[in-house]
PDB file of C-alpha atoms in Angstrom:
ATOM      1  CA  MET A   1      -6.958   0.338  18.106  1.00 34.00           C
ATOM      2  CA  ILE A   2      -8.554  -1.718  15.330  1.00 36.00           C
ATOM      3  CA  ALA A   3     -12.022  -2.995  16.223  1.00 37.00           C
ATOM      4  CA  ALA A   4     -12.594  -6.758  16.073  1.00 40.00           C
ATOM      5  CA  ILE A   5     -14.730  -6.601  12.934  1.00 39.00           C
ATOM      6  CA  GLU A   6     -12.046  -4.564  11.187  1.00 46.00           C
ATOM      7  CA  LYS A   7      -9.441  -7.176  12.021  1.00 48.00           C
ATOM      8  CA  VAL A   8     -11.653  -9.776  10.366  1.00 50.00           C
ATOM      9  CA  GLU A   9     -12.077  -7.498   7.362  1.00 63.00           C
ATOM     10  CA  VAL A  10      -8.330  -6.994   6.903  1.00 62.00           C
ATOM     11  CA  THR A  11      -7.768 -10.743   7.031  1.00 66.00           C
ATOM     12  CA  LYS A  12     -10.678 -11.542   4.722  1.00 69.00           C
ATOM     13  CA  ILE A  13      -9.441  -9.076   2.107  1.00 68.00           C
ATOM     14  CA  ALA A  14      -6.148 -10.961   1.829  1.00 71.00           C
ATOM     15  CA  GLU A  15      -7.866 -14.369   1.938  1.00 73.00           C
ATOM     16  CA  ILE A  16     -10.400 -13.537  -0.772  1.00 72.00           C
ATOM     17  CA  ALA A  17      -7.746 -11.990  -3.007  1.00 71.00           C
ATOM     18  CA  GLU A  18      -5.467 -15.021  -2.598  1.00 72.00           C
ATOM     19  CA  LYS A  19      -8.330 -17.423  -3.349  1.00 73.00           C
ATOM     20  CA  TYR A  20      -9.018 -15.747  -6.687  1.00 68.00           C
ATOM     21  CA  ARG A  21      -5.312 -15.510  -7.553  1.00 67.00           C
ATOM     22  CA  HIS A  22      -4.923 -19.245  -6.982  1.00 70.00           C
ATOM     23  CA  GLN A  23      -7.770 -19.776  -9.457  1.00 68.00           C
ATOM     24  CA  GLY A  24      -5.785 -17.862 -12.070  1.00 66.00           C
ATOM     25  CA  TYR A  25      -7.466 -14.464 -11.838  1.00 64.00           C
ATOM     26  CA  GLN A  26      -5.777 -11.093 -11.728  1.00 63.00           C
ATOM     27  CA  VAL A  27      -7.111  -9.432  -8.573  1.00 65.00           C
ATOM     28  CA  LEU A  28      -7.371  -5.703  -7.893  1.00 64.00           C
ATOM     29  CA  VAL A  29      -7.851  -4.414  -4.357  1.00 65.00           C
ATOM     30  CA  LYS A  30      -8.852  -0.761  -4.118  1.00 61.00           C
ATOM     31  CA  SER A  31     -10.331   1.584  -1.541  1.00 59.00           C
ATOM     32  CA  ARG A  32     -13.981   2.517  -1.973  1.00 53.00           C
ATOM     33  CA  ASP A  33     -13.186   6.116  -2.902  1.00 57.00           C
ATOM     34  CA  TYR A  34     -11.580   4.813  -6.111  1.00 58.00           C
ATOM     35  CA  ASP A  35     -13.414   5.792  -9.321  1.00 58.00           C
ATOM     36  CA  TRP A  36     -15.228   2.508  -9.892  1.00 54.00           C
ATOM     37  CA  GLN A  37     -17.846   3.916 -12.284  1.00 54.00           C
ATOM     38  CA  LYS A  38     -15.227   4.232 -15.017  1.00 53.00           C
ATOM     39  CA  PHE A  39     -13.435   1.027 -14.144  1.00 53.00           C
ATOM     40  CA  ILE A  40     -16.583  -1.108 -13.924  1.00 52.00           C
ATOM     41  CA  GLN A  41     -17.021  -0.786 -17.702  1.00 52.00           C
ATOM     42  CA  ASN A  42     -14.018  -3.101 -18.056  1.00 52.00           C
ATOM     43  CA  GLN A  43     -15.454  -6.232 -19.710  1.00 51.00           C
ATOM     44  CA  GLN A  44     -12.821  -8.399 -18.048  1.00 55.00           C
ATOM     45  CA  ILE A  45     -14.416  -8.100 -14.614  1.00 55.00           C
ATOM     46  CA  ASP A  46     -15.786 -11.475 -13.560  1.00 52.00           C
ATOM     47  CA  SER A  47     -16.816 -10.664 -10.000  1.00 55.00           C
ATOM     48  CA  ILE A  48     -16.639  -7.873  -7.448  1.00 54.00           C
ATOM     49  CA  VAL A  49     -16.582  -8.307  -3.677  1.00 56.00           C
ATOM     50  CA  CYS A  50     -17.288  -5.327  -1.375  1.00 54.00           C
ATOM     51  CA  THR A  51     -16.029  -5.635   2.191  1.00 53.00           C
ATOM     52  CA  VAL A  52     -17.962  -4.266   5.140  1.00 50.00           C
ATOM     53  CA  GLU A  53     -15.642  -1.343   5.770  1.00 53.00           C
ATOM     54  CA  GLU A  54     -13.781   0.260   2.900  1.00 54.00           C
ATOM     55  CA  SER A  55     -12.294  -2.072   0.325  1.00 58.00           C
ATOM     56  CA  VAL A  56     -13.434  -3.490  -2.994  1.00 57.00           C
ATOM     57  CA  ILE A  57     -11.952  -6.580  -4.603  1.00 58.00           C
ATOM     58  CA  ALA A  58     -12.366  -7.166  -8.339  1.00 58.00           C
ATOM     59  CA  ALA A  59     -11.452 -10.461 -10.002  1.00 58.00           C
ATOM     60  CA  LEU A  60     -10.577 -10.117 -13.687  1.00 57.00           C
ATOM     61  CA  LYS A  61     -11.070 -12.853 -16.245  1.00 56.00           C
ATOM     62  CA  LEU A  62      -8.020 -14.306 -17.893  1.00 53.00           C
ATOM     63  CA  ARG A  63      -7.661 -13.273 -21.510  1.00 46.00           C
ATOM     64  CA  SER A  64      -4.713 -13.821 -23.801  1.00 48.00           C
ATOM     65  CA  PRO A  65      -2.675 -10.709 -24.627  1.00 48.00           C
ATOM     66  CA  GLU A  66      -3.199 -11.447 -28.341  1.00 48.00           C
ATOM     67  CA  SER A  67      -6.956 -10.836 -27.993  1.00 48.00           C
ATOM     68  CA  LYS A  68      -6.466  -7.334 -26.591  1.00 51.00           C
ATOM     69  CA  SER A  69      -5.846  -4.191 -28.552  1.00 51.00           C
ATOM     70  CA  GLN A  70      -2.915  -1.950 -27.633  1.00 45.00           C
ATOM     71  CA  GLN A  71      -5.401   0.606 -26.333  1.00 53.00           C
ATOM     72  CA  GLU A  72      -7.001  -1.976 -24.031  1.00 54.00           C
ATOM     73  CA  LEU A  73      -3.604  -3.075 -22.737  1.00 43.00           C
ATOM     74  CA  GLU A  74      -2.601   0.504 -21.954  1.00 46.00           C
ATOM     75  CA  ALA A  75      -5.945   1.230 -20.281  1.00 52.00           C
ATOM     76  CA  GLU A  76      -5.640  -1.902 -18.148  1.00 51.00           C
ATOM     77  CA  ALA A  77      -2.111  -0.976 -17.098  1.00 45.00           C
ATOM     78  CA  ASN A  78      -3.195   2.540 -16.147  1.00 49.00           C
ATOM     79  CA  GLU A  79      -6.136   1.258 -14.114  1.00 51.00           C
ATOM     80  CA  SER A  80      -4.422  -1.572 -12.272  1.00 51.00           C
ATOM     81  CA  LEU A  81      -0.810  -0.627 -11.546  1.00 60.00           C
ATOM     82  CA  TYR A  82       0.285   1.582  -8.692  1.00 72.00           C
ATOM     83  CA  ASP A  83       3.678   3.248  -9.127  1.00 72.00           C
ATOM     84  CA  TYR A  84       5.814   2.221  -6.147  1.00 83.00           C
ATOM     85  CA  SER A  85       9.177   3.970  -6.283  1.00 82.00           C
ATOM     86  CA  LYS A  86      12.196   1.689  -6.315  1.00 85.00           C
ATOM     87  CA  LYS A  87      15.040   2.638  -3.990  1.00 87.00           C
ATOM     88  CA  ASP A  88      18.032   0.647  -2.802  1.00 89.00           C
ATOM     89  CA  LEU A  89      19.000   0.097   0.831  1.00 93.00           C
ATOM     90  CA  GLU A  90      21.378   3.055   0.926  1.00 93.00           C
ATOM     91  CA  ASP A  91      18.716   5.381  -0.503  1.00 92.00           C
ATOM     92  CA  VAL A  92      16.285   4.351   2.235  1.00 93.00           C
ATOM     93  CA  ARG A  93      18.924   4.785   4.941  1.00 94.00           C
ATOM     94  CA  PHE A  94      19.664   8.270   3.594  1.00 94.00           C
ATOM     95  CA  TYR A  95      15.999   9.317   3.648  1.00 93.00           C
ATOM     96  CA  MET A  96      15.498   7.855   7.110  1.00 94.00           C
ATOM     97  CA  LYS A  97      18.506   9.795   8.395  1.00 94.00           C
ATOM     98  CA  LYS A  98      17.075  13.017   6.927  1.00 94.00           C
ATOM     99  CA  THR A  99      13.674  12.203   8.436  1.00 94.00           C
ATOM    100  CA  LEU A 100      15.206  11.760  11.863  1.00 95.00           C
ATOM    101  CA  GLU A 101      16.854  15.171  11.496  1.00 94.00           C
ATOM    102  CA  MET A 102      13.428  16.676  10.676  1.00 94.00           C
ATOM    103  CA  ILE A 103      11.994  15.169  13.845  1.00 95.00           C
ATOM    104  CA  GLU A 104      14.873  16.540  15.905  1.00 95.00           C
ATOM    105  CA  ARG A 105      14.269  20.012  14.399  1.00 93.00           C
ATOM    106  CA  GLY A 106      10.582  19.812  15.297  1.00 94.00           C
ATOM    107  CA  SER A 107       9.330  19.558  11.693  1.00 93.00           C
ATOM    108  CA  PHE A 108       6.939  16.749  12.568  1.00 94.00           C
ATOM    109  CA  ASP A 109       4.585  17.247   9.608  1.00 93.00           C
ATOM    110  CA  LEU A 110       7.402  17.136   7.034  1.00 91.00           C
ATOM    111  CA  ALA A 111       8.978  14.180   8.810  1.00 94.00           C
ATOM    112  CA  THR A 112       5.689  12.265   8.696  1.00 95.00           C
ATOM    113  CA  CYS A 113       5.291  13.004   4.971  1.00 93.00           C
ATOM    114  CA  SER A 114       8.811  11.704   4.414  1.00 93.00           C
ATOM    115  CA  ILE A 115       7.972   8.580   6.428  1.00 95.00           C
ATOM    116  CA  GLY A 116       4.892   8.006   4.260  1.00 94.00           C
ATOM    117  CA  SER A 117       6.895   8.273   1.036  1.00 92.00           C
ATOM    118  CA  THR A 118       9.754   6.118   2.303  1.00 94.00           C
ATOM    119  CA  THR A 119       7.276   3.551   3.591  1.00 95.00           C
ATOM    120  CA  GLU A 120       6.090   2.971   0.024  1.00 93.00           C
ATOM    121  CA  SER A 121       9.607   2.090  -1.115  1.00 93.00           C
ATOM    122  CA  VAL A 122      10.178  -0.216   1.858  1.00 96.00           C
ATOM    123  CA  MET A 123       6.788  -1.862   1.308  1.00 95.00           C
ATOM    124  CA  ARG A 124       7.848  -2.654  -2.245  1.00 93.00           C
ATOM    125  CA  MET A 125      11.010  -4.330  -0.911  1.00 94.00           C
ATOM    126  CA  VAL A 126       9.050  -6.386   1.634  1.00 95.00           C
ATOM    127  CA  ALA A 127       6.404  -7.340  -0.942  1.00 93.00           C
ATOM    128  CA  GLU A 128       9.043  -8.512  -3.424  1.00 92.00           C
ATOM    129  CA  GLN A 129      10.755 -10.458  -0.658  1.00 92.00           C
ATOM    130  CA  HIS A 130       7.507 -12.331   0.117  1.00 91.00           C
ATOM    131  CA  SER A 131       6.281 -12.588  -3.515  1.00 89.00           C
ATOM    132  CA  ILE A 132       3.270 -10.359  -2.846  1.00 88.00           C
ATOM    133  CA  ASN A 133       1.790  -8.658  -5.915  1.00 82.00           C
ATOM    134  CA  PHE A 134       2.125  -5.068  -4.751  1.00 84.00           C
ATOM    135  CA  GLU A 135       1.549  -3.089  -7.957  1.00 80.00           C
ATOM    136  CA  ILE A 136      -2.197  -3.727  -7.977  1.00 75.00           C
ATOM    137  CA  GLN A 137      -2.663  -2.594  -4.368  1.00 83.00           C
ATOM    138  CA  GLU A 138      -2.642   0.981  -3.127  1.00 85.00           C
ATOM    139  CA  PRO A 139      -0.254   1.504  -0.176  1.00 89.00           C
ATOM    140  CA  GLN A 140      -3.002   1.552   2.463  1.00 87.00           C
ATOM    141  CA  ILE A 141      -4.419  -1.695   1.077  1.00 86.00           C
ATOM    142  CA  LEU A 142      -0.960  -3.268   0.821  1.00 90.00           C
ATOM    143  CA  ALA A 143      -0.473  -2.407   4.494  1.00 91.00           C
ATOM    144  CA  GLN A 144      -3.664  -4.381   5.200  1.00 88.00           C
ATOM    145  CA  THR A 145      -2.193  -7.334   3.314  1.00 89.00           C
ATOM    146  CA  PHE A 146       1.016  -7.095   5.359  1.00 93.00           C
ATOM    147  CA  PHE A 147      -1.021  -7.030   8.563  1.00 90.00           C
ATOM    148  CA  ALA A 148      -3.124 -10.009   7.454  1.00 86.00           C
ATOM    149  CA  HIS A 149       0.094 -11.954   6.718  1.00 88.00           C
ATOM    150  CA  ARG A 150       1.591 -10.884  10.073  1.00 90.00           C
ATOM    151  CA  LEU A 151       4.427  -8.957   8.432  1.00 93.00           C
ATOM    152  CA  ILE A 152       3.531  -5.959  10.608  1.00 94.00           C
ATOM    153  CA  ASN A 153       1.713  -5.774  13.927  1.00 94.00           C
ATOM    154  CA  GLU A 154      -1.491  -3.891  14.642  1.00 91.00           C
ATOM    155  CA  GLU A 155       0.140  -0.755  16.047  1.00 94.00           C
ATOM    156  CA  ASP A 156       2.621  -0.457  13.159  1.00 96.00           C
ATOM    157  CA  TYR A 157      -0.163  -1.030  10.626  1.00 94.00           C
ATOM    158  CA  GLU A 158      -2.238   1.785  12.109  1.00 93.00           C
ATOM    159  CA  VAL A 159       0.562   4.330  12.396  1.00 96.00           C
ATOM    160  CA  LEU A 160       2.017   3.653   8.938  1.00 96.00           C
ATOM    161  CA  VAL A 161      -1.419   3.995   7.315  1.00 94.00           C
ATOM    162  CA  THR A 162      -1.812   7.263   9.212  1.00 95.00           C
ATOM    163  CA  ALA A 163       1.552   8.480   7.884  1.00 95.00           C
ATOM    164  CA  LEU A 164       0.538   7.522   4.338  1.00 94.00           C
ATOM    165  CA  ASP A 165      -2.766   9.380   4.708  1.00 92.00           C
ATOM    166  CA  ILE A 166      -1.026  12.480   6.066  1.00 93.00           C
ATOM    167  CA  ARG A 167       1.471  12.389   3.192  1.00 91.00           C
ATOM    168  CA  ASP A 168      -1.393  12.243   0.689  1.00 88.00           C
ATOM    169  CA  ARG A 169      -3.285  15.085   2.353  1.00 89.00           C
ATOM    170  CA  VAL A 170      -0.264  17.373   2.584  1.00 87.00           C
ATOM    171  CA  ILE A 171       1.443  16.622  -0.736  1.00 82.00           C
ATOM    172  CA  PHE A 172      -1.466  15.876  -3.057  1.00 78.00           C
ATOM    173  CA  GLN A 173      -4.370  17.746  -1.473  1.00 83.00           C
ATOM    174  CA  GLN A 174      -2.313  20.677  -0.147  1.00 83.00           C
ATOM    175  CA  GLU A 175      -3.869  20.448   3.315  1.00 87.00           C
ATOM    176  CA  LYS A 176      -2.328  21.925   6.438  1.00 89.00           C
ATOM    177  CA  VAL A 177      -1.888  19.086   8.924  1.00 90.00           C
ATOM    178  CA  THR A 178      -0.617  19.342  12.496  1.00 92.00           C
ATOM    179  CA  VAL A 179       1.485  16.387  13.642  1.00 94.00           C
ATOM    180  CA  ASP A 180       2.820  15.920  17.157  1.00 95.00           C
ATOM    181  CA  LEU A 181       6.131  14.411  18.232  1.00 96.00           C
ATOM    182  CA  ASN A 182       4.561  11.159  19.431  1.00 96.00           C
ATOM    183  CA  LEU A 183       2.977  10.367  16.066  1.00 96.00           C
ATOM    184  CA  ALA A 184       6.116  11.257  14.112  1.00 96.00           C
ATOM    185  CA  ARG A 185       8.304   9.189  16.428  1.00 97.00           C
ATOM    186  CA  CYS A 186       5.933   6.171  16.430  1.00 97.00           C
ATOM    187  CA  ALA A 187       5.692   6.266  12.619  1.00 97.00           C
ATOM    188  CA  PHE A 188       9.477   6.450  12.307  1.00 97.00           C
ATOM    189  CA  ASP A 189       9.931   3.497  14.671  1.00 97.00           C
ATOM    190  CA  ALA A 190       7.342   1.478  12.737  1.00 97.00           C
ATOM    191  CA  LEU A 191       9.161   2.238   9.480  1.00 97.00           C
ATOM    192  CA  GLN A 192      12.434   1.132  11.053  1.00 97.00           C
ATOM    193  CA  ARG A 193      10.901  -2.181  12.090  1.00 96.00           C
ATOM    194  CA  LEU A 194       9.501  -2.767   8.610  1.00 96.00           C
ATOM    195  CA  PHE A 195      12.844  -1.868   7.018  1.00 96.00           C
ATOM    196  CA  SER A 196      14.683  -4.232   9.378  1.00 95.00           C
ATOM    197  CA  GLN A 197      12.919  -7.161   7.663  1.00 93.00           C
ATOM    198  CA  VAL A 198      14.651  -6.195   4.416  1.00 91.00           C
ATOM    199  CA  THR A 199      18.069  -5.505   5.900  1.00 85.00           C
ATOM    200  CA  GLU A 200      18.110  -8.764   7.873  1.00 76.00           C
ATOM    201  CA  VAL A 201      17.683 -10.723   4.663  1.00 69.00           C
ATOM    202  CA  ALA A 202      20.067  -8.521   2.634  1.00 62.00           C
ATOM    203  CA  GLU A 203      22.821  -8.642   5.196  1.00 58.00           C
TER     204      GLU A 203
END
């Protein structure tokens, strides 16, 4: 369960980010293990807020595109945008069906990795639906924003972040991770509930 101070942190992250956006800033929200030493050299940074637990919020000054070189524009895009895959409803249904088959076969680790990847696509759909700027937030941080805006409940937030972390560890860090049926099933159910927000509107 999320401790009380962490609940406050998740909410404050969204509140602080929204406050700066309303003032006209571009706001980046990143986890603390992000390479800030390189990024902090960006002369556009106007202020940085570090939360108690794990997140860092950077507000960037507004500057007209004409005053930036092509190199600066490309560097800014590389630093600030997260590549969320775009899938349609049928694609997501297909991957969820395959994931359910993995669970039924007992491949809980692969199923959880699939849930993590599919969650990213569904999060993009939900973010677009609610006009949330998702490309400047890593998936775990975007999940915090969803939780702060009550788009997901506490249990779904926790299990989806866990699935995302497991996906990253297995796929990107080549770790061997053991996942039990309960976690795989809870993550799948949480993904279904998140996806239902998109399908209710679409249908």
